[in-house]
Tab-separated table of N, CA and C and ligand atoms in Angstrom:
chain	number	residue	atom	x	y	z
A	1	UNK	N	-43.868	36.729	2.767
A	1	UNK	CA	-45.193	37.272	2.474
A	1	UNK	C	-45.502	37.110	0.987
A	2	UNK	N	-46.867	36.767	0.707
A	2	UNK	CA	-47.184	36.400	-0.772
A	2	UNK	C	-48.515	36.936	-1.147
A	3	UNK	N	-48.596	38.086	-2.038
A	3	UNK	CA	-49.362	39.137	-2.325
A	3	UNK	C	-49.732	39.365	-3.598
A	4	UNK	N	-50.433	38.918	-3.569
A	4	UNK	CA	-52.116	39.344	-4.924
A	4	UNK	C	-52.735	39.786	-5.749
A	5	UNK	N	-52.198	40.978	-6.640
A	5	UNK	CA	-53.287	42.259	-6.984
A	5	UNK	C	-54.089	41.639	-7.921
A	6	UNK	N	-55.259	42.117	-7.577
A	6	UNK	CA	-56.844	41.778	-8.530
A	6	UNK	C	-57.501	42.484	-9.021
A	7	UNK	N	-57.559	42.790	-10.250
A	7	UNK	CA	-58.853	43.574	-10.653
A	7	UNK	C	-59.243	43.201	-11.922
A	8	UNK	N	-60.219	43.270	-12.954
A	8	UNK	CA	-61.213	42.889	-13.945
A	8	UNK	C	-60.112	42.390	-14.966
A	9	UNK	N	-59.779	42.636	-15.634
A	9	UNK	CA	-59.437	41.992	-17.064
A	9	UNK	C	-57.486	41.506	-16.475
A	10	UNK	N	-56.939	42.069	-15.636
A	10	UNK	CA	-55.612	41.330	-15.221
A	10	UNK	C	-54.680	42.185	-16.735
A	11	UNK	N	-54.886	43.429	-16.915
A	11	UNK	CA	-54.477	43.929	-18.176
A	11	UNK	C	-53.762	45.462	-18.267
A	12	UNK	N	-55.218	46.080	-17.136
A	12	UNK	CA	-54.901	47.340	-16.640
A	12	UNK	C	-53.927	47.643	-15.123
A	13	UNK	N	-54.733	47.734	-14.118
A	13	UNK	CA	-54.759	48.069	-12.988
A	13	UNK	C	-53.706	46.946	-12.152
A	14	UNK	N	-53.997	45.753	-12.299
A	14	UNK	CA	-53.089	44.522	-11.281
A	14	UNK	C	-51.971	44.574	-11.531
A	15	UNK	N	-51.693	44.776	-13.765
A	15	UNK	CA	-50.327	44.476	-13.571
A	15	UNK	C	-49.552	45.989	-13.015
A	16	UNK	N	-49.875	46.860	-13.066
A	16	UNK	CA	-49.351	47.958	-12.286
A	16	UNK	C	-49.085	47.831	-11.495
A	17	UNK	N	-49.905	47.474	-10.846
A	17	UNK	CA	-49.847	47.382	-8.908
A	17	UNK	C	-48.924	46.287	-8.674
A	18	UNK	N	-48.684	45.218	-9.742
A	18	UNK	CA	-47.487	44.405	-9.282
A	18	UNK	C	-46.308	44.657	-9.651
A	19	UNK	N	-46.589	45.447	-10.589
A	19	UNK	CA	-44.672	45.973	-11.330
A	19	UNK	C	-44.560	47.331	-9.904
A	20	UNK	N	-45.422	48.158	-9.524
A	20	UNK	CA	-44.812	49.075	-8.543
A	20	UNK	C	-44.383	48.123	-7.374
A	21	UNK	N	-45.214	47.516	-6.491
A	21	UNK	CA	-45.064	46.716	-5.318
A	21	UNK	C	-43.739	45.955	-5.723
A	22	UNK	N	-43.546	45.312	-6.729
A	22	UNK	CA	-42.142	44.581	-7.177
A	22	UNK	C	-41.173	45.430	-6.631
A	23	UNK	N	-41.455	47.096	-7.889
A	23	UNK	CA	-40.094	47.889	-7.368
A	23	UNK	C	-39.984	48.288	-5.957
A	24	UNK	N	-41.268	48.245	-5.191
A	24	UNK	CA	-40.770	49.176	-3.902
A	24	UNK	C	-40.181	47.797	-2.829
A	25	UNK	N	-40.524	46.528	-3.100
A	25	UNK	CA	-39.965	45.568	-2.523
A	25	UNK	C	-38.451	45.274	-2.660
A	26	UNK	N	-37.950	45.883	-3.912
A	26	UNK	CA	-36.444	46.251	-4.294
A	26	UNK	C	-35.769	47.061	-3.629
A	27	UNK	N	-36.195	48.172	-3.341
A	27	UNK	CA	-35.910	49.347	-3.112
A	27	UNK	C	-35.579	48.932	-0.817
A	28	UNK	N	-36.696	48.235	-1.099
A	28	UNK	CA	-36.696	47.925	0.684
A	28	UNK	C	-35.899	46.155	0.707
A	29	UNK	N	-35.590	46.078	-0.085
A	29	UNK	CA	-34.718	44.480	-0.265
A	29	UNK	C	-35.180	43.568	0.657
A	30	UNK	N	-37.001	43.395	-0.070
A	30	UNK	CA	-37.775	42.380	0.778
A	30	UNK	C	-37.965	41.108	-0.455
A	31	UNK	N	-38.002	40.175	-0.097
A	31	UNK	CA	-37.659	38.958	-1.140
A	31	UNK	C	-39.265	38.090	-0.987
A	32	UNK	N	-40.574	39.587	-1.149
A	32	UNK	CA	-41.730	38.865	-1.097
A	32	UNK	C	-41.956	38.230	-2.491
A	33	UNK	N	-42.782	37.569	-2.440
A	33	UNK	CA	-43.550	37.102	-3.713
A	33	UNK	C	-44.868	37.812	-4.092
A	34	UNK	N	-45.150	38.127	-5.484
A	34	UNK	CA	-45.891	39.257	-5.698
A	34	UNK	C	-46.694	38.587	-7.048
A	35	UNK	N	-47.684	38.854	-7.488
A	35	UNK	CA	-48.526	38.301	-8.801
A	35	UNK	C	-49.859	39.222	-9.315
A	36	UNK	N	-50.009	39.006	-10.166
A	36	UNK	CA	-51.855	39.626	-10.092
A	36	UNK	C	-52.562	38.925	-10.814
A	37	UNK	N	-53.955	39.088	-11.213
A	37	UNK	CA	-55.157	37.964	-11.735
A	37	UNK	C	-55.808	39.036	-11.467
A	38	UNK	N	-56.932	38.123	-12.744
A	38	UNK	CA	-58.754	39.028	-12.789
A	38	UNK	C	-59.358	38.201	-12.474
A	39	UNK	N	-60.598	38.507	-12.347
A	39	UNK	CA	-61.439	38.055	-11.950
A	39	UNK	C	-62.487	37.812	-13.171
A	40	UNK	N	-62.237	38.185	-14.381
A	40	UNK	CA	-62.681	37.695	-15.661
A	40	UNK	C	-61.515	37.052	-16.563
A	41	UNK	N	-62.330	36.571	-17.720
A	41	UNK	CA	-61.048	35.185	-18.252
A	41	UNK	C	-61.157	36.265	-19.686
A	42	UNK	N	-61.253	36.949	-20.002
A	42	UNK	CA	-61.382	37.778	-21.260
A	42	UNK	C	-59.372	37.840	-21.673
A	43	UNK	N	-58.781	38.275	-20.744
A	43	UNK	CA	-57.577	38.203	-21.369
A	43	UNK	C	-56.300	37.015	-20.993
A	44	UNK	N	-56.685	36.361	-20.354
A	44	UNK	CA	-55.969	35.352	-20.435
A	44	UNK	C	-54.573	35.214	-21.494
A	45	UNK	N	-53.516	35.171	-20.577
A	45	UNK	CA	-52.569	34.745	-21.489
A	45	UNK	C	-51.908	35.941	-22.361
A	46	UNK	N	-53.067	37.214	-21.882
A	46	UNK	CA	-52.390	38.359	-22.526
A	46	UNK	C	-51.548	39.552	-22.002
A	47	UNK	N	-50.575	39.760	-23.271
A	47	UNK	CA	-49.966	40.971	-22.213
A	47	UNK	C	-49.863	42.158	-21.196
A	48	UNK	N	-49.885	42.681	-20.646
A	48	UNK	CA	-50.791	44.381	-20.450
A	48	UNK	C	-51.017	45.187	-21.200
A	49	UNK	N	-52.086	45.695	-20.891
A	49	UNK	CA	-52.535	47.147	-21.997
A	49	UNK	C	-51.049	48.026	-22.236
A	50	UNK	N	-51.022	48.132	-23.562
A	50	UNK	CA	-49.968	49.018	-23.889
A	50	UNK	C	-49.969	50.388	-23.091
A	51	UNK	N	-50.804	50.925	-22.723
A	51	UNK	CA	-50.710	52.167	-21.847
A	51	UNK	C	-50.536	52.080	-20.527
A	52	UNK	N	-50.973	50.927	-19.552
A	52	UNK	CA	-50.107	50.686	-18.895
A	52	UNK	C	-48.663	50.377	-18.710
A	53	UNK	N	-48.140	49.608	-19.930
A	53	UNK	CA	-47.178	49.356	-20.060
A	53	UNK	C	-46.246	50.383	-20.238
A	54	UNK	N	-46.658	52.175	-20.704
A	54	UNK	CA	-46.091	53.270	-20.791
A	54	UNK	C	-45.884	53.776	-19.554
A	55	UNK	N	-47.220	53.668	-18.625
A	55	UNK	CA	-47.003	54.632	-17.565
A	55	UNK	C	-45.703	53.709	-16.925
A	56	UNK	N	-45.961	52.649	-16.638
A	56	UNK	CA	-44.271	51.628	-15.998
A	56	UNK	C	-43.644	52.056	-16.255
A	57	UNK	N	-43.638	52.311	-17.759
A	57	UNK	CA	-42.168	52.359	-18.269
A	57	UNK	C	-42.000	53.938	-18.015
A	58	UNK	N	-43.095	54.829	-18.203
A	58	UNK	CA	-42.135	56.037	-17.258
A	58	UNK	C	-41.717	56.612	-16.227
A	59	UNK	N	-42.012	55.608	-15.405
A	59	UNK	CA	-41.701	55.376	-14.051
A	59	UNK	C	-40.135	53.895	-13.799
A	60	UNK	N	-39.613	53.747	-15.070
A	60	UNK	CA	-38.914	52.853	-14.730
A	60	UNK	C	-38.931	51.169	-14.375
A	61	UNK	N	-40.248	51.265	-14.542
A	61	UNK	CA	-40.926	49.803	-14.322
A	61	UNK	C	-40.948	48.938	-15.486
A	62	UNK	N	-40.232	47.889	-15.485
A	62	UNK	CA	-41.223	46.829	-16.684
A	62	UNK	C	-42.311	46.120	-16.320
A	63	UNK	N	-43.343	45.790	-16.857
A	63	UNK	CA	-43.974	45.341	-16.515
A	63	UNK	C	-44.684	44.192	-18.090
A	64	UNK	N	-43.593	44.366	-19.101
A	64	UNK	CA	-43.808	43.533	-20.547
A	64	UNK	C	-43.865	42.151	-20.533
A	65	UNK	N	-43.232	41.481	-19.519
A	65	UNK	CA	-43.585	40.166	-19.449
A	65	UNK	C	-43.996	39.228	-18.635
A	66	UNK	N	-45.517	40.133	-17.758
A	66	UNK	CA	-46.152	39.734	-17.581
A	66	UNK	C	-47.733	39.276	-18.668
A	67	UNK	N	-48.593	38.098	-17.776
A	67	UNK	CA	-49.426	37.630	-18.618
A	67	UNK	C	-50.703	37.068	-17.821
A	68	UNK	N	-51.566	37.798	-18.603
A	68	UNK	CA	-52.939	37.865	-17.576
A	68	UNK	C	-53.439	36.196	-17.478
A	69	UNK	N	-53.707	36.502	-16.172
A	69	UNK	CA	-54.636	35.291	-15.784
A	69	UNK	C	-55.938	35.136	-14.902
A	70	UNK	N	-56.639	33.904	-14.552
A	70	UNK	CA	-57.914	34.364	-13.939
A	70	UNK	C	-57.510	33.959	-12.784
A	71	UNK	N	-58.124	34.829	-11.897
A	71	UNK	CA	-58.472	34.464	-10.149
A	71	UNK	C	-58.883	33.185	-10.111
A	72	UNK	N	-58.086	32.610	-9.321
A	72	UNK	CA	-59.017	30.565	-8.913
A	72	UNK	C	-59.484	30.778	-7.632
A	73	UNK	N	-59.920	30.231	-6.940
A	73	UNK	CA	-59.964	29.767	-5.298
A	73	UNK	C	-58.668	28.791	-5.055
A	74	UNK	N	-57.616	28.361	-5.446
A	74	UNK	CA	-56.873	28.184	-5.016
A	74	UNK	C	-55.985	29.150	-4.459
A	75	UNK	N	-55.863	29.970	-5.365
A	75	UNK	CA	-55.317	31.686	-4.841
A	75	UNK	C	-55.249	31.456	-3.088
A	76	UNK	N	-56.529	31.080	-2.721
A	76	UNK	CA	-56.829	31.766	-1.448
A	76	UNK	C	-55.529	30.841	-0.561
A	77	UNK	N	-55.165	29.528	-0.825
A	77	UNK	CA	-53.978	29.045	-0.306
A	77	UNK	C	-52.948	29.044	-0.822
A	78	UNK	N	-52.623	30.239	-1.818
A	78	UNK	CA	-51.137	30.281	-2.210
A	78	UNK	C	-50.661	31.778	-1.762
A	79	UNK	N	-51.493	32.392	-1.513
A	79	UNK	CA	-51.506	33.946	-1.280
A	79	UNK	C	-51.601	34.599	0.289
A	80	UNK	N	-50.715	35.481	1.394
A	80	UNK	CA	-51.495	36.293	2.539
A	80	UNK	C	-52.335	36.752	2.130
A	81	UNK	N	-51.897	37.774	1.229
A	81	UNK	CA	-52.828	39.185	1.205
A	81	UNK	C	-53.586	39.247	0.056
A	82	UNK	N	-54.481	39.579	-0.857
A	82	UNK	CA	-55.299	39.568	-1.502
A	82	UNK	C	-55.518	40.700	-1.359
A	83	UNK	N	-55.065	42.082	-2.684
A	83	UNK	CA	-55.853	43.396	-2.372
A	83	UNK	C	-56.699	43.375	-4.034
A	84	UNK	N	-57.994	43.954	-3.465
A	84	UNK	CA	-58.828	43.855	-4.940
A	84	UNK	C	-58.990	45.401	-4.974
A	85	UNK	N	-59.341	45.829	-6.540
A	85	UNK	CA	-59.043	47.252	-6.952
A	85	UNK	C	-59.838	48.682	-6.747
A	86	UNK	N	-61.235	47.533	-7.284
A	86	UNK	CA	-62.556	47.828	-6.540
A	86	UNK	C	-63.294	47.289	-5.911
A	87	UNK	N	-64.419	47.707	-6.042
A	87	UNK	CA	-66.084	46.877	-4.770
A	87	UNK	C	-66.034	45.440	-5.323
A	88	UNK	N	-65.823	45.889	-6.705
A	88	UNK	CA	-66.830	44.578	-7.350
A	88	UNK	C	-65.544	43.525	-7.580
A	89	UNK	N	-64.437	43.136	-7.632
A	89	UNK	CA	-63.402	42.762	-7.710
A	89	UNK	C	-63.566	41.987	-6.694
A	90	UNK	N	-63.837	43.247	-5.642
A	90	UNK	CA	-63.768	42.296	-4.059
A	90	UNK	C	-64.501	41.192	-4.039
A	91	UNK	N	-66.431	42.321	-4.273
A	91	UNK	CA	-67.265	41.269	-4.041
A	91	UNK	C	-67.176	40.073	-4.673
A	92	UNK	N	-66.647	40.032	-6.295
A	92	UNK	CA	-66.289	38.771	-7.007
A	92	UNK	C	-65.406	37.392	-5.983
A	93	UNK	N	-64.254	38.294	-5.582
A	93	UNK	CA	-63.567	37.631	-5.156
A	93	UNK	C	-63.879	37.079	-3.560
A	94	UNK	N	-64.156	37.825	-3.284
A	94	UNK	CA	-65.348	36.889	-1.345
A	94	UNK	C	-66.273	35.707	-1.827
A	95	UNK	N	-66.650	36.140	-3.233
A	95	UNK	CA	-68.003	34.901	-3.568
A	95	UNK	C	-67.389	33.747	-3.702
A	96	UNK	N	-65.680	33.494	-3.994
A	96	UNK	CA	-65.202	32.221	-4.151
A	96	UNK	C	-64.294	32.021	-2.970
A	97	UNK	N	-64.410	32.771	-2.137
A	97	UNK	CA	-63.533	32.300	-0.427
A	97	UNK	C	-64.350	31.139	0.011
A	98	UNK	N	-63.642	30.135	0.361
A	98	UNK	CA	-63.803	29.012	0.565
A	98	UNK	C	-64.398	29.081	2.486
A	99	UNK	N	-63.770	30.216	3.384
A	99	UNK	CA	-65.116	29.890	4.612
A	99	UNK	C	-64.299	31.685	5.100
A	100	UNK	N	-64.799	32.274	5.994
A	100	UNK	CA	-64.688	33.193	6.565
A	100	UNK	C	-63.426	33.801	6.864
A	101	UNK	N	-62.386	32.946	7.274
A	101	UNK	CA	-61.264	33.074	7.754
A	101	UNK	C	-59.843	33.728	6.446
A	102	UNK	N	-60.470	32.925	5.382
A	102	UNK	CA	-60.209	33.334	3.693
A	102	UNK	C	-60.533	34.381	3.648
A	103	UNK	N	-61.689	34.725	3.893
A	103	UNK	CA	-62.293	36.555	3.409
A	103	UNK	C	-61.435	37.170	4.244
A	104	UNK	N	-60.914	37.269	5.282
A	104	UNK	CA	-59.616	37.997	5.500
A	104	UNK	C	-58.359	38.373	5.352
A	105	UNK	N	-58.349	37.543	3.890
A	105	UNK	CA	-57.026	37.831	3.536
A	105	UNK	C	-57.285	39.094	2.441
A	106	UNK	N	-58.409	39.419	1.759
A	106	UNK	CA	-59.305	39.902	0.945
A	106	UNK	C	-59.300	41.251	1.546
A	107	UNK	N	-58.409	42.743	0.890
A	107	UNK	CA	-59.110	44.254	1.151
A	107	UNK	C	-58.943	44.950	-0.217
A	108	UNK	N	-59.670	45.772	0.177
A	108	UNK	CA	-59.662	46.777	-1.028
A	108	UNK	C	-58.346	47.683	-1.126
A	109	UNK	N	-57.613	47.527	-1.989
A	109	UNK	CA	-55.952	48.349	-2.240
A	109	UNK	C	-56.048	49.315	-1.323
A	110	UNK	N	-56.956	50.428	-1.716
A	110	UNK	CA	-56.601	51.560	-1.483
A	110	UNK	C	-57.183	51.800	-0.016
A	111	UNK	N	-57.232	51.010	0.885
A	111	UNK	CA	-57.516	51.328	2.077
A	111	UNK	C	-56.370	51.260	2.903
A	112	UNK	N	-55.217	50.409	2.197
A	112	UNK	CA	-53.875	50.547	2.510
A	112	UNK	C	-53.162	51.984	2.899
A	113	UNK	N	-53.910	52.778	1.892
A	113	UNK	CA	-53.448	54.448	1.846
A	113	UNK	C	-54.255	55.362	2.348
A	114	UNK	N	-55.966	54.996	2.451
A	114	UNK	CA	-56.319	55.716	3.576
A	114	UNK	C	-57.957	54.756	4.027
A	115	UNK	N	-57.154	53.889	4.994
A	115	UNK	CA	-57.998	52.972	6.055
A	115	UNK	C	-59.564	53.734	5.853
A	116	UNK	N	-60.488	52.349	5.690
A	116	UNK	CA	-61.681	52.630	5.551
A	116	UNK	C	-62.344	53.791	5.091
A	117	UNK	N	-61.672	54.181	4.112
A	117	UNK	CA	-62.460	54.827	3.144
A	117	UNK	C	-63.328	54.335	1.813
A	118	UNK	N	-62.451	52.707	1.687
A	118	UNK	CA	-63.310	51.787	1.141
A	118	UNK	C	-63.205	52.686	-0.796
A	119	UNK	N	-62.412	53.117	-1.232
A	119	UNK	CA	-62.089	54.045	-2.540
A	119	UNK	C	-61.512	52.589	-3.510
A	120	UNK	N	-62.051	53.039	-4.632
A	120	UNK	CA	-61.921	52.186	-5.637
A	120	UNK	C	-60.869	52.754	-6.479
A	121	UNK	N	-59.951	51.864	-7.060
A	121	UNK	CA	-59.263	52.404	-8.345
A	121	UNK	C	-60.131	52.307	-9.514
A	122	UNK	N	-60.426	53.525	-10.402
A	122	UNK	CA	-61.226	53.296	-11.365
A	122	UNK	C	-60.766	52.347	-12.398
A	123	UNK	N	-61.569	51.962	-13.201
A	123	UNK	CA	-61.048	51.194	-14.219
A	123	UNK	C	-60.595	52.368	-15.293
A	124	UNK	N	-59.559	51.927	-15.663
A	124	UNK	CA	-59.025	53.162	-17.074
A	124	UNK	C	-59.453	52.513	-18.031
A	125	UNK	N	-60.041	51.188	-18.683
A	125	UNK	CA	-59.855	50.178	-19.865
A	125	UNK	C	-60.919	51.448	-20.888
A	126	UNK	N	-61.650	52.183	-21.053
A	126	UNK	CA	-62.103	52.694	-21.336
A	126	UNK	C	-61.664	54.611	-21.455
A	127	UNK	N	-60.463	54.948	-20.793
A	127	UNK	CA	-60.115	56.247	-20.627
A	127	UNK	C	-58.315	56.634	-20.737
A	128	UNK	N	-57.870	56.541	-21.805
A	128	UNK	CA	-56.724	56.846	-22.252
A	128	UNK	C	-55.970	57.676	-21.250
A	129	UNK	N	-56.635	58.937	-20.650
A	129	UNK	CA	-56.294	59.997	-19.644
A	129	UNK	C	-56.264	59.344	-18.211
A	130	UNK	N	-56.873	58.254	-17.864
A	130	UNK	CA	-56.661	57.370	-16.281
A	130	UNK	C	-55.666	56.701	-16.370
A	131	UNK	N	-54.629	56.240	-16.801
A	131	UNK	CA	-53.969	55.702	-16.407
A	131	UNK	C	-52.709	56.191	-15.191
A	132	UNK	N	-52.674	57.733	-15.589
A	132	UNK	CA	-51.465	58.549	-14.805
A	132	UNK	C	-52.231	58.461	-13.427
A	133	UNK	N	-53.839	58.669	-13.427
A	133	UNK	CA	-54.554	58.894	-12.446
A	133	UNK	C	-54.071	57.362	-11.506
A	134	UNK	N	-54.366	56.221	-12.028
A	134	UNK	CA	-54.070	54.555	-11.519
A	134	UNK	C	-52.825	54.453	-11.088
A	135	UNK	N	-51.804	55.184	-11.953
A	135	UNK	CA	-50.800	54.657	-11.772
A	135	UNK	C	-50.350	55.804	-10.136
A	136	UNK	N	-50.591	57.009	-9.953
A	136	UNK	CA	-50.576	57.706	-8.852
A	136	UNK	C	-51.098	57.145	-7.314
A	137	UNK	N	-52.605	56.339	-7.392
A	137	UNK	CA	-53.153	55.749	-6.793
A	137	UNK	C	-52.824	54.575	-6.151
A	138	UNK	N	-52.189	53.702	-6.897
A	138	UNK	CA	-51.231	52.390	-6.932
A	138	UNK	C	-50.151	52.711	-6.221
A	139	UNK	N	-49.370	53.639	-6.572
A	139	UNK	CA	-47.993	54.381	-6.086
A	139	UNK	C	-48.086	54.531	-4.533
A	140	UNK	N	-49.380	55.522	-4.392
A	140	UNK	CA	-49.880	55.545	-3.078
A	140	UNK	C	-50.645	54.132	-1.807
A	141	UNK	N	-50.921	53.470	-2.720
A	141	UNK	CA	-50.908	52.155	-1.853
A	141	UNK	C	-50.208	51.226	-1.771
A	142	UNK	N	-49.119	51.266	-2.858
A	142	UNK	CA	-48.188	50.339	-2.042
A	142	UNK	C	-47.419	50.720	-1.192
A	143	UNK	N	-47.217	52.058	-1.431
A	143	UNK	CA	-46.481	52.924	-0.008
A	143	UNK	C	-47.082	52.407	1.006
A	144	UNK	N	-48.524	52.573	1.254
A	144	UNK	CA	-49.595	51.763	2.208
A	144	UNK	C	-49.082	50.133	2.670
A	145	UNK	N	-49.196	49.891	1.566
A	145	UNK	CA	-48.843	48.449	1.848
A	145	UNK	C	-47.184	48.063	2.864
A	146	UNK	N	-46.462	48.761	2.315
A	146	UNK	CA	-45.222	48.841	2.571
A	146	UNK	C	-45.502	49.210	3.956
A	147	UNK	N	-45.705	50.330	4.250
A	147	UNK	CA	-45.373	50.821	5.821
A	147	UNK	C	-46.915	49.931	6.740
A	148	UNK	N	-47.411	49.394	6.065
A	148	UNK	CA	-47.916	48.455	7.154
A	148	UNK	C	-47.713	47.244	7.373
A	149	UNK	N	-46.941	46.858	6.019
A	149	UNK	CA	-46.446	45.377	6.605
A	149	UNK	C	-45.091	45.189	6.558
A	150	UNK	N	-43.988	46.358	6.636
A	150	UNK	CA	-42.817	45.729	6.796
A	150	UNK	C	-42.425	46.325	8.597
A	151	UNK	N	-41.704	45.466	9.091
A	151	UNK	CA	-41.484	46.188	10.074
A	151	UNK	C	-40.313	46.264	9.854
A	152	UNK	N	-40.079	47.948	10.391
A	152	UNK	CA	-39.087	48.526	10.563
A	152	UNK	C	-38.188	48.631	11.786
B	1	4NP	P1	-58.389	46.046	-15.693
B	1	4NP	O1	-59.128	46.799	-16.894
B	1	4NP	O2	-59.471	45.349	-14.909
B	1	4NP	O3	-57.765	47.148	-14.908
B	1	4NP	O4	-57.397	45.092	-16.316
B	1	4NP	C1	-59.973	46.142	-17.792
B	1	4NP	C2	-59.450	45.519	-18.900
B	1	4NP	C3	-60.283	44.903	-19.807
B	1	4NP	C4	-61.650	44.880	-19.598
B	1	4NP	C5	-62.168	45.489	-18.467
B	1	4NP	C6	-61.326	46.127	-17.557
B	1	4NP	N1	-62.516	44.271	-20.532
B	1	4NP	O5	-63.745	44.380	-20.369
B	1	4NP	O6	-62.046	43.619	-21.479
């Protein structure tokens, strides 16, 4: 299985969601492949926000050498799953699915943790105090993720 996280700058929110999903794929000794990308080119090539990089790290996570990049439409054939963070992530990311069958690889994270509620992870890039909030949220959907796609 080869899995996705997406959201705006590839700085805040994705690399989280890929340093947790990493660890809980450890923890369940699944040998998926895991990545994230934005859907804007603003940080390219850059590290994660240092405050993300705290909440990881107080949770045990590294997440320092990763390095942002942009969403392609090739994505859509290197990747199953595709989870985007919010609406607009999504909607970004459906506008470059190449035909219908693609937009299904495409959900919103947090519906992983509670199905069609359609809930956005906020963006923290602007709120010093969201990140514990993201990083809780994240926590809770890859649990999501986990108990719906591994079988036990
Ligand atoms: P992220 O947060 O999408 O969670 O990585 C953001 C980071 C940077 C910007 C926006 C959101 N920005 O506008 O530069």
């Amino acid at each position: 299985m080869k899995i996705l996280m997406v959201c705006l700058g590839n700085i805040c929110r994705s690399p989280l969601a890929e340093g947790i999903m990493k660890n809980k794929l450890k923890q369940h000794n699944l040998d998926w492949e895991v990545g994230s990308a934005g859907t804007g080119s603003w940080h390219i090539g850059s590290s994660p926000d240092p405050r993300s990089i705290d909440i990881a790290r107080q949770n045990n996570i590294d997440i320092t050498s990763q390095r942002g990049r942009q969403f392609i439409r090739q994505d859509f054939d290197q990747y199953d799953l595709i989870f985007a963070m919010d609406s607009q992530n999504y909607q970004n990311i459906l506008k470059l699915a190449p035909n219908d069958e693609t937009k299904e690889k495409v959900q919103l994270i947090m519906n992983l943790h509670q199905p069609g509620y359609n809930q956005s992870v906020p963006d923290p890039y602007w709120d010093d105090n969201g990140f514990q909030k993201v990083f809780d949220m994240l926590d809770m959907a890859c649990d999501g993720i986990v108990k719906n796609y591994v079988k036990t």
